[in-house]
Amino acid sequence: MTDSSIPTPVPIPTVLTVTAVSTVEPTEEAEEHSGDSWMAISTVEQGRLLLHLPGDTYRAVLQAAELPADRSGPGRLTLTDREIAAYRRWIAQYS
């Protein structure tokens, strides 16, 4: 028997501490209408990573720091209030 008053914990995803970022064009010529974008990032935990950001994901990454976490949109990971609260509690431990 489970107690429905005990909330199921929200799993905290793997954390990467980003120390630097750069966008990389798919070719040497600017391709404003390319369907794919690429970003090289440097992290404390994994070193350099090359991110493939297809379609609207690139714009979603740019907007991520400006839009609320619960706002939906193309390529955006919409978080629930419960997830946001759990992440904030976890982050508060390290701030």
PDB file of C-alpha atoms in Angstrom:
ATOM      1  CA  MET A   1       0.000   0.000   0.000  1.00  0.00           C
ATOM      2  CA  THR A   2       1.358   3.405  -0.899  1.00  0.00           C
ATOM      3  CA  ASP A   3       0.675   6.656   0.880  1.00  0.00           C
ATOM      4  CA  SER A   4      -0.500   9.164  -1.747  1.00  0.00           C
ATOM      5  CA  SER A   5       0.345  12.050   0.615  1.00  0.00           C
ATOM      6  CA  ILE A   6       4.071  11.329   0.169  1.00  0.00           C
ATOM      7  CA  PRO A   7       5.174  12.973  -3.064  1.00  0.00           C
ATOM      8  CA  THR A   8       7.386  11.020  -5.432  1.00  0.00           C
ATOM      9  CA  PRO A   9      10.783  12.730  -5.566  1.00  0.00           C
ATOM     10  CA  VAL A  10      11.755  14.480  -8.786  1.00  0.00           C
ATOM     11  CA  PRO A  11      14.998  12.974 -10.132  1.00  0.00           C
ATOM     12  CA  ILE A  12      17.744  15.579 -10.494  1.00  0.00           C
ATOM     13  CA  PRO A  13      19.441  15.343 -13.911  1.00  0.00           C
ATOM     14  CA  THR A  14      23.196  15.193 -14.344  1.00  0.00           C
ATOM     15  CA  VAL A  15      24.672  18.634 -13.723  1.00  0.00           C
ATOM     16  CA  LEU A  16      27.257  20.143 -16.054  1.00  0.00           C
ATOM     17  CA  THR A  17      29.058  23.330 -15.048  1.00  0.00           C
ATOM     18  CA  VAL A  18      29.549  25.262 -18.303  1.00  0.00           C
ATOM     19  CA  THR A  19      32.669  27.423 -18.367  1.00  0.00           C
ATOM     20  CA  ALA A  20      32.612  28.601 -22.008  1.00  0.00           C
ATOM     21  CA  VAL A  21      30.449  28.358 -25.136  1.00  0.00           C
ATOM     22  CA  SER A  22      30.779  29.061 -28.835  1.00  0.00           C
ATOM     23  CA  THR A  23      28.499  28.543 -31.811  1.00  0.00           C
ATOM     24  CA  VAL A  24      29.858  26.740 -34.843  1.00  0.00           C
ATOM     25  CA  GLU A  25      28.438  27.264 -38.323  1.00  0.00           C
ATOM     26  CA  PRO A  26      27.850  24.031 -40.303  1.00  0.00           C
ATOM     27  CA  THR A  27      30.140  25.298 -43.093  1.00  0.00           C
ATOM     28  CA  GLU A  28      32.589  28.151 -43.610  1.00  0.00           C
ATOM     29  CA  GLU A  29      29.832  30.148 -45.291  1.00  0.00           C
ATOM     30  CA  ALA A  30      27.109  31.609 -43.091  1.00  0.00           C
ATOM     31  CA  GLU A  31      23.954  29.545 -43.448  1.00  0.00           C
ATOM     32  CA  GLU A  32      21.154  31.559 -41.878  1.00  0.00           C
ATOM     33  CA  HIS A  33      18.510  29.096 -43.031  1.00  0.00           C
ATOM     34  CA  SER A  34      20.265  25.897 -42.013  1.00  0.00           C
ATOM     35  CA  GLY A  35      18.027  23.434 -40.192  1.00  0.00           C
ATOM     36  CA  ASP A  36      20.795  22.566 -37.750  1.00  0.00           C
ATOM     37  CA  SER A  37      22.930  24.544 -35.358  1.00  0.00           C
ATOM     38  CA  TRP A  38      25.986  23.468 -33.423  1.00  0.00           C
ATOM     39  CA  MET A  39      27.489  24.707 -30.188  1.00  0.00           C
ATOM     40  CA  ALA A  40      30.825  23.809 -28.628  1.00  0.00           C
ATOM     41  CA  ILE A  41      30.777  24.028 -24.838  1.00  0.00           C
ATOM     42  CA  SER A  42      33.439  23.533 -22.210  1.00  0.00           C
ATOM     43  CA  THR A  43      32.386  21.957 -18.917  1.00  0.00           C
ATOM     44  CA  VAL A  44      34.158  21.271 -15.647  1.00  0.00           C
ATOM     45  CA  GLU A  45      32.832  17.701 -15.492  1.00  0.00           C
ATOM     46  CA  GLN A  46      33.145  16.494 -19.107  1.00  0.00           C
ATOM     47  CA  GLY A  47      35.591  18.844 -20.816  1.00  0.00           C
ATOM     48  CA  ARG A  48      34.511  19.959 -24.278  1.00  0.00           C
ATOM     49  CA  LEU A  49      31.253  18.807 -25.784  1.00  0.00           C
ATOM     50  CA  LEU A  50      29.809  19.458 -29.229  1.00  0.00           C
ATOM     51  CA  LEU A  51      26.047  19.969 -29.075  1.00  0.00           C
ATOM     52  CA  HIS A  52      23.869  19.335 -32.107  1.00  0.00           C
ATOM     53  CA  LEU A  53      20.831  21.621 -31.877  1.00  0.00           C
ATOM     54  CA  PRO A  54      18.356  20.665 -34.601  1.00  0.00           C
ATOM     55  CA  GLY A  55      15.528  22.899 -35.747  1.00  0.00           C
ATOM     56  CA  ASP A  56      14.057  25.218 -33.127  1.00  0.00           C
ATOM     57  CA  THR A  57      16.290  23.877 -30.344  1.00  0.00           C
ATOM     58  CA  TYR A  58      18.955  26.542 -30.985  1.00  0.00           C
ATOM     59  CA  ARG A  59      16.452  29.386 -30.532  1.00  0.00           C
ATOM     60  CA  ALA A  60      15.095  27.656 -27.413  1.00  0.00           C
ATOM     61  CA  VAL A  61      18.630  27.589 -25.955  1.00  0.00           C
ATOM     62  CA  LEU A  62      18.968  31.319 -26.613  1.00  0.00           C
ATOM     63  CA  GLN A  63      15.596  32.008 -24.967  1.00  0.00           C
ATOM     64  CA  ALA A  64      16.153  29.674 -22.006  1.00  0.00           C
ATOM     65  CA  ALA A  65      17.763  32.341 -19.840  1.00  0.00           C
ATOM     66  CA  GLU A  66      15.025  34.874 -20.589  1.00  0.00           C
ATOM     67  CA  LEU A  67      11.760  32.909 -20.557  1.00  0.00           C
ATOM     68  CA  PRO A  68      10.090  31.265 -17.538  1.00  0.00           C
ATOM     69  CA  ALA A  69      10.826  27.542 -17.182  1.00  0.00           C
ATOM     70  CA  ASP A  70       7.125  26.647 -17.406  1.00  0.00           C
ATOM     71  CA  ARG A  71       6.577  28.413 -20.737  1.00  0.00           C
ATOM     72  CA  SER A  72       6.172  26.109 -23.698  1.00  0.00           C
ATOM     73  CA  GLY A  73       7.388  26.697 -27.210  1.00  0.00           C
ATOM     74  CA  PRO A  74       9.141  25.003 -30.132  1.00  0.00           C
ATOM     75  CA  GLY A  75      12.191  23.125 -28.884  1.00  0.00           C
ATOM     76  CA  ARG A  76      11.631  24.162 -25.251  1.00  0.00           C
ATOM     77  CA  LEU A  77      11.671  21.745 -22.335  1.00  0.00           C
ATOM     78  CA  THR A  78       8.656  22.815 -20.309  1.00  0.00           C
ATOM     79  CA  LEU A  79       9.092  22.089 -16.605  1.00  0.00           C
ATOM     80  CA  THR A  80       6.253  21.445 -14.166  1.00  0.00           C
ATOM     81  CA  ASP A  81       5.912  23.502 -10.996  1.00  0.00           C
ATOM     82  CA  ARG A  82       6.954  20.398  -9.050  1.00  0.00           C
ATOM     83  CA  GLU A  83      10.123  19.969 -11.123  1.00  0.00           C
ATOM     84  CA  ILE A  84      10.998  23.663 -10.819  1.00  0.00           C
ATOM     85  CA  ALA A  85      10.567  23.546  -7.028  1.00  0.00           C
ATOM     86  CA  ALA A  86      12.706  20.388  -6.734  1.00  0.00           C
ATOM     87  CA  TYR A  87      15.468  21.867  -8.894  1.00  0.00           C
ATOM     88  CA  ARG A  88      15.426  25.113  -6.900  1.00  0.00           C
ATOM     89  CA  ARG A  89      15.751  23.199  -3.616  1.00  0.00           C
ATOM     90  CA  TRP A  90      18.687  21.228  -5.004  1.00  0.00           C
ATOM     91  CA  ILE A  91      20.380  24.345  -6.426  1.00  0.00           C
ATOM     92  CA  ALA A  92      19.935  26.191  -3.101  1.00  0.00           C
ATOM     93  CA  GLN A  93      22.236  23.644  -1.462  1.00  0.00           C
ATOM     94  CA  TYR A  94      25.096  24.836  -3.663  1.00  0.00           C
ATOM     95  CA  SER A  95      24.416  28.560  -3.806  1.00  0.00           C
TER      96      SER A  95
END
